[in-house]
Tab-separated table of N, CA, C and O in Angstrom:
chain	number	residue	atom	x	y	z
A	1322	UNK	N	6.484	-21.518	35.495
A	1322	UNK	CA	7.347	-20.738	34.322
A	1322	UNK	C	7.337	-21.717	33.218
A	1322	UNK	O	6.941	-21.393	32.196
A	1323	UNK	N	8.029	-23.054	33.522
A	1323	UNK	CA	7.700	-23.939	32.519
A	1323	UNK	C	6.343	-24.301	31.938
A	1323	UNK	O	6.299	-24.667	30.708
A	1324	UNK	N	5.510	-24.498	32.935
A	1324	UNK	CA	4.350	-24.839	32.400
A	1324	UNK	C	3.747	-23.714	31.671
A	1324	UNK	O	2.996	-24.065	30.584
A	1325	UNK	N	3.991	-22.407	31.816
A	1325	UNK	CA	3.489	-21.473	30.910
A	1325	UNK	C	4.223	-21.658	29.365
A	1325	UNK	O	3.252	-21.493	28.311
A	1326	UNK	N	5.288	-22.032	29.059
A	1326	UNK	CA	6.050	-22.186	28.130
A	1326	UNK	C	5.232	-23.420	27.332
A	1326	UNK	O	5.278	-23.380	26.381
A	1327	UNK	N	5.194	-24.463	28.033
A	1327	UNK	CA	4.664	-25.498	27.610
A	1327	UNK	C	3.321	-25.501	27.114
A	1327	UNK	O	2.947	-25.794	25.855
A	1328	UNK	N	2.440	-24.593	27.653
A	1328	UNK	CA	0.994	-24.021	27.319
A	1328	UNK	C	1.163	-23.487	25.693
A	1328	UNK	O	0.396	-23.428	25.200
A	1329	UNK	N	2.284	-22.388	26.307
A	1329	UNK	CA	2.315	-21.633	24.823
A	1329	UNK	C	2.824	-22.491	23.440
A	1329	UNK	O	2.357	-22.430	22.242
A	1330	UNK	N	3.676	-23.736	23.793
A	1330	UNK	CA	4.021	-24.108	22.499
A	1330	UNK	C	3.013	-24.893	21.981
A	1330	UNK	O	2.912	-25.344	20.757
A	1331	UNK	N	2.098	-25.388	22.886
A	1331	UNK	CA	0.935	-26.409	22.328
A	1331	UNK	C	0.083	-25.616	21.609
A	1331	UNK	O	-0.469	-25.724	20.700
A	1332	UNK	N	-0.422	-24.144	22.282
A	1332	UNK	CA	-1.056	-23.132	21.297
A	1332	UNK	C	-0.555	-22.904	20.021
A	1332	UNK	O	-1.229	-23.134	19.109
A	1333	UNK	N	0.731	-22.797	19.958
A	1333	UNK	CA	1.424	-22.289	18.538
A	1333	UNK	C	1.285	-23.509	17.952
A	1333	UNK	O	1.154	-23.560	16.370
A	1334	UNK	N	1.674	-25.004	18.441
A	1334	UNK	CA	1.367	-26.061	17.721
A	1334	UNK	C	0.225	-26.041	16.951
A	1334	UNK	O	0.080	-26.515	15.473
A	1335	UNK	N	-1.138	-25.967	18.030
A	1335	UNK	CA	-2.008	-26.345	17.253
A	1335	UNK	C	-2.823	-25.215	15.889
A	1335	UNK	O	-3.510	-25.387	15.387
A	1336	UNK	N	-2.314	-23.944	16.308
A	1336	UNK	CA	-2.433	-22.752	15.481
A	1336	UNK	C	-1.962	-23.160	13.954
A	1336	UNK	O	-2.521	-23.184	13.090
A	1337	UNK	N	-0.858	-23.611	14.038
A	1337	UNK	CA	0.238	-24.376	12.842
A	1337	UNK	C	-0.484	-25.396	12.153
A	1337	UNK	O	-0.671	-25.362	10.961
A	1338	UNK	N	-0.943	-26.182	13.056
A	1338	UNK	CA	-1.702	-27.829	12.450
A	1338	UNK	C	-3.047	-27.046	11.929
A	1338	UNK	O	-3.328	-27.650	10.858
A	1339	UNK	N	-3.839	-26.189	12.503
A	1339	UNK	CA	-4.876	-25.741	12.000
A	1339	UNK	C	-5.132	-25.044	10.748
A	1339	UNK	O	-5.749	-24.911	9.663
A	1340	UNK	N	-3.587	-24.158	10.561
A	1340	UNK	CA	-3.380	-23.687	9.058
A	1340	UNK	C	-2.863	-24.632	8.246
A	1340	UNK	O	-2.346	-23.959	7.047
A	1341	UNK	N	-2.579	-25.654	8.447
A	1341	UNK	CA	-2.027	-26.754	7.526
A	1341	UNK	C	-0.687	-26.524	7.438
A	1341	UNK	O	0.269	-27.334	7.240
A	1342	UNK	N	0.014	-25.608	8.437
A	1342	UNK	CA	1.718	-25.417	8.322
A	1342	UNK	C	2.437	-25.130	7.367
A	1342	UNK	O	3.414	-25.131	7.459
A	1343	UNK	N	1.465	-24.842	6.191
A	1343	UNK	CA	2.469	-24.314	4.973
A	1343	UNK	C	3.198	-23.233	4.940
A	1343	UNK	O	2.424	-22.143	5.556
A	1344	UNK	N	4.373	-23.153	4.745
A	1344	UNK	CA	5.240	-22.252	4.370
A	1344	UNK	C	5.471	-22.142	2.582
A	1344	UNK	O	5.745	-23.204	2.245
A	1345	UNK	N	6.041	-20.820	2.386
A	1345	UNK	CA	6.656	-20.476	1.082
A	1345	UNK	C	7.822	-19.573	1.361
A	1345	UNK	O	7.773	-18.999	2.251
A	1346	UNK	N	8.665	-19.743	0.395
A	1346	UNK	CA	9.921	-18.772	0.639
A	1346	UNK	C	9.803	-17.751	-0.046
A	1346	UNK	O	9.554	-17.936	-1.581
A	1347	UNK	N	9.475	-16.520	0.399
A	1347	UNK	CA	9.538	-15.263	-0.474
A	1347	UNK	C	10.742	-14.412	-0.573
A	1347	UNK	O	11.635	-14.292	0.489
A	1348	UNK	N	11.032	-14.330	-1.540
A	1348	UNK	CA	11.976	-12.937	-2.230
A	1348	UNK	C	11.544	-12.182	-2.728
A	1348	UNK	O	11.086	-11.956	-3.509
A	1349	UNK	N	12.047	-10.781	-1.895
A	1349	UNK	CA	11.837	-9.551	-2.386
A	1349	UNK	C	12.938	-8.876	-2.998
A	1349	UNK	O	14.066	-8.874	-2.307
A	1350	UNK	N	12.786	-8.135	-4.135
A	1350	UNK	CA	14.089	-7.403	-4.763
A	1350	UNK	C	13.655	-6.154	-5.059
A	1350	UNK	O	12.579	-5.982	-5.855
A	1351	UNK	N	14.339	-5.150	-5.388
A	1351	UNK	CA	14.597	-3.873	-5.593
A	1351	UNK	C	15.989	-3.659	-6.319
A	1351	UNK	O	16.755	-3.469	-5.789
A	1352	UNK	N	15.634	-3.525	-7.579
A	1352	UNK	CA	17.053	-3.462	-8.394
A	1352	UNK	C	17.255	-2.264	-9.219
A	1352	UNK	O	15.913	-1.962	-9.843
A	1353	UNK	N	18.258	-1.645	-9.444
A	1353	UNK	CA	18.255	-0.254	-9.808
A	1353	UNK	C	19.562	0.604	-9.472
A	1353	UNK	O	20.107	0.028	-8.396
A	1354	UNK	N	19.492	1.621	-9.807
A	1354	UNK	CA	20.756	2.703	-9.644
A	1354	UNK	C	20.452	3.295	-8.503
A	1354	UNK	O	19.176	3.605	-8.301
A	1355	UNK	N	21.603	3.836	-7.735
A	1355	UNK	CA	21.259	4.670	-6.292
A	1355	UNK	C	20.479	3.943	-5.272
A	1355	UNK	O	20.694	2.928	-4.671
A	1356	UNK	N	19.391	5.092	-4.807
A	1356	UNK	CA	18.675	4.958	-3.829
A	1356	UNK	C	17.521	4.898	-3.928
A	1356	UNK	O	16.935	5.219	-5.240
A	1357	UNK	N	16.600	4.257	-3.173
A	1357	UNK	CA	14.976	4.397	-3.313
A	1357	UNK	C	14.224	4.072	-2.086
A	1357	UNK	O	14.995	3.368	-1.199
A	1358	UNK	N	13.340	4.826	-1.693
A	1358	UNK	CA	12.297	4.493	-0.714
A	1358	UNK	C	11.714	3.142	-0.838
A	1358	UNK	O	10.966	3.097	-1.699
A	1359	UNK	N	12.023	2.511	0.222
A	1359	UNK	CA	11.151	0.894	0.187
A	1359	UNK	C	10.440	0.708	1.433
A	1359	UNK	O	10.752	0.746	2.217
A	1360	UNK	N	9.253	0.110	1.108
A	1360	UNK	CA	8.429	-0.359	1.977
A	1360	UNK	C	8.027	-1.606	1.695
A	1360	UNK	O	7.604	-2.253	0.641
A	1361	UNK	N	8.436	-2.753	2.521
A	1361	UNK	CA	8.055	-4.075	2.428
A	1361	UNK	C	7.445	-4.621	3.779
A	1361	UNK	O	7.412	-4.187	4.761
A	1362	UNK	N	6.519	-5.642	3.160
A	1362	UNK	CA	5.723	-6.262	4.073
A	1362	UNK	C	5.484	-7.632	3.626
A	1362	UNK	O	4.874	-8.332	2.620
A	1363	UNK	N	5.744	-8.720	4.726
A	1363	UNK	CA	5.743	-10.158	4.541
A	1363	UNK	C	4.570	-10.767	5.201
A	1363	UNK	O	3.945	-9.856	6.000
A	1364	UNK	N	3.899	-11.488	4.916
A	1364	UNK	CA	2.417	-12.050	5.387
A	1364	UNK	C	3.042	-12.315	6.808
A	1364	UNK	O	3.867	-12.807	6.995
A	1365	UNK	N	1.788	-11.932	7.568
A	1365	UNK	CA	1.758	-11.855	9.004
A	1365	UNK	C	2.611	-10.807	9.627
A	1365	UNK	O	2.594	-10.722	10.943
A	1366	UNK	N	3.371	-9.758	9.339
A	1366	UNK	CA	3.948	-8.881	9.777
A	1366	UNK	C	2.914	-7.363	9.851
A	1366	UNK	O	1.663	-7.310	9.214
A	1367	UNK	N	3.404	-6.343	10.458
A	1367	UNK	CA	2.762	-5.212	10.750
A	1367	UNK	C	2.277	-4.630	9.429
A	1367	UNK	O	2.858	-4.649	8.417
A	1368	UNK	N	1.135	-4.130	9.298
A	1368	UNK	CA	0.490	-3.712	7.973
A	1368	UNK	C	0.844	-2.588	7.806
A	1368	UNK	O	0.397	-1.593	6.856
A	1369	UNK	N	1.196	-1.704	8.818
A	1369	UNK	CA	1.987	-0.244	8.691
A	1369	UNK	C	3.313	0.049	8.638
A	1369	UNK	O	3.863	0.999	9.060
A	1370	UNK	N	4.259	-0.576	8.019
A	1370	UNK	CA	5.565	-0.408	7.967
A	1370	UNK	C	5.992	0.838	7.512
A	1370	UNK	O	5.168	1.601	6.609
A	1371	UNK	N	6.963	1.399	7.992
A	1371	UNK	CA	7.494	2.701	7.472
A	1371	UNK	C	8.641	2.609	6.123
A	1371	UNK	O	9.117	1.785	6.063
A	1372	UNK	N	8.648	3.915	5.228
A	1372	UNK	CA	9.398	3.409	4.294
A	1372	UNK	C	10.912	3.940	4.884
A	1372	UNK	O	11.179	4.633	5.589
A	1373	UNK	N	11.746	3.321	4.060
A	1373	UNK	CA	13.233	3.062	4.593
A	1373	UNK	C	14.221	3.459	3.361
A	1373	UNK	O	13.952	2.907	2.344
A	1374	UNK	N	14.809	4.534	3.149
A	1374	UNK	CA	15.811	4.886	2.468
A	1374	UNK	C	16.663	3.780	2.090
A	1374	UNK	O	17.376	3.093	3.163
A	1375	UNK	N	16.587	2.995	0.958
A	1375	UNK	CA	17.563	1.638	0.879
A	1375	UNK	C	18.741	1.979	-0.478
A	1375	UNK	O	18.037	2.563	-1.390
A	1376	UNK	N	19.743	1.622	-0.368
A	1376	UNK	CA	20.889	1.669	-1.246
A	1376	UNK	C	20.295	0.371	-2.001
A	1376	UNK	O	20.213	-0.574	-1.659
A	1377	UNK	N	20.473	0.571	-3.340
A	1377	UNK	CA	19.865	-0.603	-4.303
A	1377	UNK	C	21.102	-1.092	-5.205
A	1377	UNK	O	22.255	-0.373	-5.006
A	1378	UNK	N	21.112	-2.598	-5.404
A	1378	UNK	CA	20.136	-3.348	-5.172
A	1378	UNK	C	19.964	-3.808	-3.793
A	1378	UNK	O	20.693	-3.871	-3.057
A	1379	UNK	N	18.544	-4.061	-3.618
A	1379	UNK	CA	18.318	-4.623	-1.756
A	1379	UNK	C	17.494	-6.022	-2.419
A	1379	UNK	O	16.689	-5.972	-3.551
A	1380	UNK	N	17.164	-6.642	-1.178
A	1380	UNK	CA	16.923	-7.725	-1.178
A	1380	UNK	C	16.500	-8.290	0.097
A	1380	UNK	O	16.931	-7.796	1.233
A	1381	UNK	N	15.323	-8.900	0.336
A	1381	UNK	CA	15.099	-9.714	1.591
A	1381	UNK	C	14.466	-10.933	1.471
A	1381	UNK	O	13.499	-11.132	0.343
A	1382	UNK	N	15.129	-12.007	1.885
A	1382	UNK	CA	14.260	-13.522	2.150
A	1382	UNK	C	13.539	-13.797	3.270
A	1382	UNK	O	14.321	-13.504	4.427
A	1383	UNK	N	12.563	-14.566	3.239
A	1383	UNK	CA	12.018	-15.144	4.387
A	1383	UNK	C	10.949	-16.093	4.017
A	1383	UNK	O	10.332	-16.050	3.219
A	1384	UNK	N	10.763	-17.197	5.019
A	1384	UNK	CA	9.785	-18.184	4.941
A	1384	UNK	C	8.770	-17.523	5.695
A	1384	UNK	O	8.889	-16.649	6.634
A	1385	UNK	N	7.459	-17.660	4.862
A	1385	UNK	CA	6.131	-17.257	5.243
A	1385	UNK	C	5.252	-18.100	5.260
A	1385	UNK	O	5.098	-18.986	4.337
A	1386	UNK	N	3.967	-17.545	5.829
A	1386	UNK	CA	2.720	-18.295	6.185
A	1386	UNK	C	1.739	-17.509	5.170
A	1386	UNK	O	2.267	-17.059	4.475
A	1387	UNK	N	0.514	-18.003	4.966
A	1387	UNK	CA	-0.476	-17.714	4.287
A	1387	UNK	C	-0.801	-16.109	4.377
A	1387	UNK	O	-0.687	-15.729	5.249
A	1388	UNK	N	-0.760	-15.362	3.428
A	1388	UNK	CA	-1.069	-13.966	3.626
A	1388	UNK	C	-0.527	-13.383	2.401
A	1388	UNK	O	-0.083	-13.959	1.348
A	1389	UNK	N	-0.708	-11.854	2.329
A	1389	UNK	CA	-0.110	-10.921	1.222
A	1389	UNK	C	1.233	-10.513	1.535
A	1389	UNK	O	1.828	-10.390	2.749
A	1390	UNK	N	2.220	-10.366	0.664
A	1390	UNK	CA	3.582	-9.804	0.595
A	1390	UNK	C	3.567	-8.633	-0.263
A	1390	UNK	O	3.196	-8.891	-1.540
A	1391	UNK	N	4.021	-7.789	0.147
A	1391	UNK	CA	4.127	-6.291	-0.686
A	1391	UNK	C	5.333	-5.572	-0.543
A	1391	UNK	O	6.016	-5.488	0.242
A	1392	UNK	N	5.737	-4.737	-1.827
A	1392	UNK	CA	6.787	-3.839	-1.923
A	1392	UNK	C	6.315	-2.811	-2.502
A	1392	UNK	O	5.438	-2.813	-3.665
A	1393	UNK	N	6.640	-1.614	-2.093
A	1393	UNK	CA	6.373	-0.307	-2.523
A	1393	UNK	C	7.539	0.381	-2.679
A	1393	UNK	O	8.354	0.259	-1.735
A	1394	UNK	N	7.962	1.030	-3.672
A	1394	UNK	CA	9.278	1.695	-4.066
A	1394	UNK	C	8.870	3.382	-4.616
A	1394	UNK	O	7.739	3.200	-5.436
A	1395	UNK	N	9.532	4.126	-4.027
A	1395	UNK	CA	9.145	5.354	-4.213
A	1395	UNK	C	10.348	6.210	-4.283
A	1395	UNK	O	11.440	5.957	-3.742
A	1396	UNK	N	10.471	7.132	-5.515
A	1396	UNK	CA	11.748	8.069	-5.659
A	1396	UNK	C	12.879	7.347	-6.266
A	1396	UNK	O	14.015	7.156	-6.147
A	1397	UNK	N	12.274	5.674	-7.062
A	1397	UNK	CA	13.315	5.094	-7.722
A	1397	UNK	C	13.831	5.838	-9.056
A	1397	UNK	O	12.748	6.603	-9.770
A	1398	UNK	N	14.910	5.815	-9.314
A	1398	UNK	CA	15.442	6.367	-10.606
A	1398	UNK	C	15.098	5.492	-12.028
A	1398	UNK	O	14.668	4.371	-11.683
A	1399	UNK	N	14.700	5.831	-13.061
A	1399	UNK	CA	14.524	4.910	-14.288
A	1399	UNK	C	15.338	3.900	-14.266
A	1399	UNK	O	16.147	3.935	-14.021
A	1400	UNK	N	14.397	2.575	-14.470
A	1400	UNK	CA	15.190	1.310	-14.541
A	1400	UNK	C	15.271	0.755	-13.669
A	1400	UNK	O	15.477	-0.516	-13.214
A	1401	UNK	N	14.506	1.376	-12.564
A	1401	UNK	CA	14.432	0.293	-11.255
A	1401	UNK	C	13.143	-0.574	-11.158
A	1401	UNK	O	12.153	-0.062	-11.904
A	1402	UNK	N	13.484	-1.511	-10.694
A	1402	UNK	CA	12.227	-2.724	-10.496
A	1402	UNK	C	11.902	-3.230	-9.180
A	1402	UNK	O	13.154	-3.337	-8.563
A	1403	UNK	N	10.813	-3.770	-9.036
A	1403	UNK	CA	10.787	-4.606	-7.858
A	1403	UNK	C	10.434	-5.907	-8.328
A	1403	UNK	O	9.745	-5.937	-9.634
A	1404	UNK	N	10.620	-6.688	-7.666
A	1404	UNK	CA	10.244	-7.972	-8.024
A	1404	UNK	C	9.945	-8.892	-6.574
A	1404	UNK	O	10.472	-8.796	-5.643
A	1405	UNK	N	8.914	-9.984	-6.637
A	1405	UNK	CA	8.556	-10.996	-5.608
A	1405	UNK	C	8.609	-12.279	-6.311
A	1405	UNK	O	8.040	-12.418	-6.962
A	1406	UNK	N	9.211	-13.324	-5.471
A	1406	UNK	CA	9.388	-14.345	-6.023
A	1406	UNK	C	8.847	-15.163	-4.905
A	1406	UNK	O	9.211	-15.046	-3.762
A	1407	UNK	N	8.210	-16.149	-5.317
A	1407	UNK	CA	7.678	-17.491	-4.076
A	1407	UNK	C	8.252	-18.846	-4.737
A	1407	UNK	O	7.791	-19.149	-6.041
A	1408	UNK	N	8.763	-19.299	-3.540
A	1408	UNK	CA	9.453	-20.574	-3.979
A	1408	UNK	C	10.341	-20.724	-5.217
A	1408	UNK	O	10.052	-21.507	-5.975
A	1409	UNK	N	10.819	-19.430	-5.598
A	1409	UNK	CA	11.934	-19.378	-6.464
A	1409	UNK	C	11.123	-19.199	-7.730
A	1409	UNK	O	11.805	-18.474	-9.056
A	1410	UNK	N	9.706	-19.053	-8.042
A	1410	UNK	CA	9.079	-18.664	-9.227
A	1410	UNK	C	8.774	-16.877	-9.059
A	1410	UNK	O	8.090	-16.507	-7.897
A	1411	UNK	N	8.853	-16.119	-10.126
A	1411	UNK	CA	8.696	-14.821	-10.147
A	1411	UNK	C	7.120	-14.862	-10.019
A	1411	UNK	O	6.535	-15.366	-11.236
A	1412	UNK	N	6.787	-13.958	-9.182
A	1412	UNK	CA	5.158	-13.655	-9.292
A	1412	UNK	C	4.548	-12.764	-9.800
A	1412	UNK	O	3.743	-12.085	-9.688
A	1413	UNK	N	5.844	-11.482	-9.324
A	1413	UNK	CA	5.081	-10.175	-9.245
A	1413	UNK	C	6.344	-9.380	-9.629
A	1413	UNK	O	7.302	-9.549	-9.198
A	1414	UNK	N	6.540	-8.268	-11.184
A	1414	UNK	CA	7.472	-7.550	-11.430
A	1414	UNK	C	6.812	-6.358	-12.112
A	1414	UNK	O	5.924	-5.998	-12.922
A	1415	UNK	N	7.314	-5.135	-11.457
A	1415	UNK	CA	7.001	-3.816	-11.766
A	1415	UNK	C	8.270	-3.113	-12.136
A	1415	UNK	O	9.215	-2.866	-10.999
A	1416	UNK	N	8.099	-2.230	-13.041
A	1416	UNK	CA	9.354	-0.973	-13.357
A	1416	UNK	C	8.922	0.239	-12.637
A	1416	UNK	O	7.323	0.047	-12.505
A	1417	UNK	N	9.332	1.178	-12.243
A	1417	UNK	CA	8.960	2.267	-11.723
A	1417	UNK	C	8.525	3.340	-12.785
A	1417	UNK	O	8.908	3.282	-14.103
A	1418	UNK	N	7.418	3.948	-12.248
A	1418	UNK	CA	6.829	4.730	-13.485
A	1418	UNK	C	7.619	6.334	-13.614
A	1418	UNK	O	8.382	6.273	-13.200
A	1419	UNK	N	7.061	7.007	-14.545
A	1419	UNK	CA	7.576	8.374	-14.531
A	1419	UNK	C	7.772	9.093	-13.042
A	1419	UNK	O	8.634	10.081	-13.125
A	1420	UNK	N	6.940	9.030	-12.252
A	1420	UNK	CA	7.278	9.480	-10.773
A	1420	UNK	C	8.161	8.843	-9.974
A	1420	UNK	O	8.242	9.215	-9.065
A	1421	UNK	N	8.663	7.872	-10.487
A	1421	UNK	CA	9.439	6.899	-9.563
A	1421	UNK	C	8.871	5.893	-8.466
A	1421	UNK	O	9.776	5.569	-7.629
A	1422	UNK	N	7.771	5.265	-8.849
A	1422	UNK	CA	6.874	4.907	-8.105
A	1422	UNK	C	6.558	3.355	-8.470
A	1422	UNK	O	6.318	3.174	-10.174
A	1423	UNK	N	6.567	2.133	-8.079
A	1423	UNK	CA	6.153	1.030	-8.548
A	1423	UNK	C	5.789	0.065	-6.952
A	1423	UNK	O	6.034	0.371	-6.061
A	1424	UNK	N	5.016	-0.817	-7.259
A	1424	UNK	CA	4.204	-1.416	-6.500
A	1424	UNK	C	4.165	-3.334	-6.741
A	1424	UNK	O	3.762	-3.627	-7.837
A	1425	UNK	N	4.656	-4.194	-5.999
A	1425	UNK	CA	4.775	-5.148	-6.245
A	1425	UNK	C	3.602	-6.061	-5.149
A	1425	UNK	O	3.939	-5.666	-4.044
A	1426	UNK	N	3.020	-7.341	-5.419
A	1426	UNK	CA	2.430	-7.885	-4.478
A	1426	UNK	C	2.196	-9.216	-5.116
A	1426	UNK	O	2.189	-9.691	-6.219
A	1427	UNK	N	2.250	-10.226	-4.162
A	1427	UNK	CA	1.857	-11.551	-4.300
A	1427	UNK	C	1.496	-12.347	-2.825
A	1427	UNK	O	1.894	-11.832	-2.034
A	1428	UNK	N	0.315	-13.044	-3.092
A	1428	UNK	CA	-0.352	-13.661	-2.407
A	1428	UNK	C	-0.073	-15.327	-1.944
A	1428	UNK	O	0.623	-15.698	-3.045
A	1429	UNK	N	0.490	-15.337	-0.524
A	1429	UNK	CA	0.975	-16.796	-0.480
A	1429	UNK	C	-0.356	-17.255	0.065
A	1429	UNK	O	-0.884	-17.313	1.037
A	1430	UNK	N	-0.759	-18.729	-0.526
A	1430	UNK	CA	-2.141	-19.446	-0.037
A	1430	UNK	C	-2.287	-20.961	-0.795
A	1430	UNK	O	-1.578	-21.139	-1.722
A	1431	UNK	N	-3.079	-21.540	-0.162
A	1431	UNK	CA	-2.953	-22.942	-0.655
A	1431	UNK	C	-4.065	-22.833	-1.724
A	1431	UNK	O	-5.140	-22.401	-1.874
């Protein structure tokens, strides 16, 4: 059992070193009144997350590796906005359109 854990740790370290081991702090926000259906996906997560009805304002913070980070908002009231920050810098911001939809995206890469 222990040798299996050691082998796993070696593989993880090797993959991290091969990728440069760089991480970014990503913060996702949806700000507005009421609720909206939110789908969020951070770099390295499942590509088919389900929409979840969220009470607004909503936020999510996580360290991530290289990849794509996305938020989709559906059914947002006028004034609802999605935002993505990478290492504290605003990189994507969108207000919902007339149908209550907005999408924000940010790539983390070297």
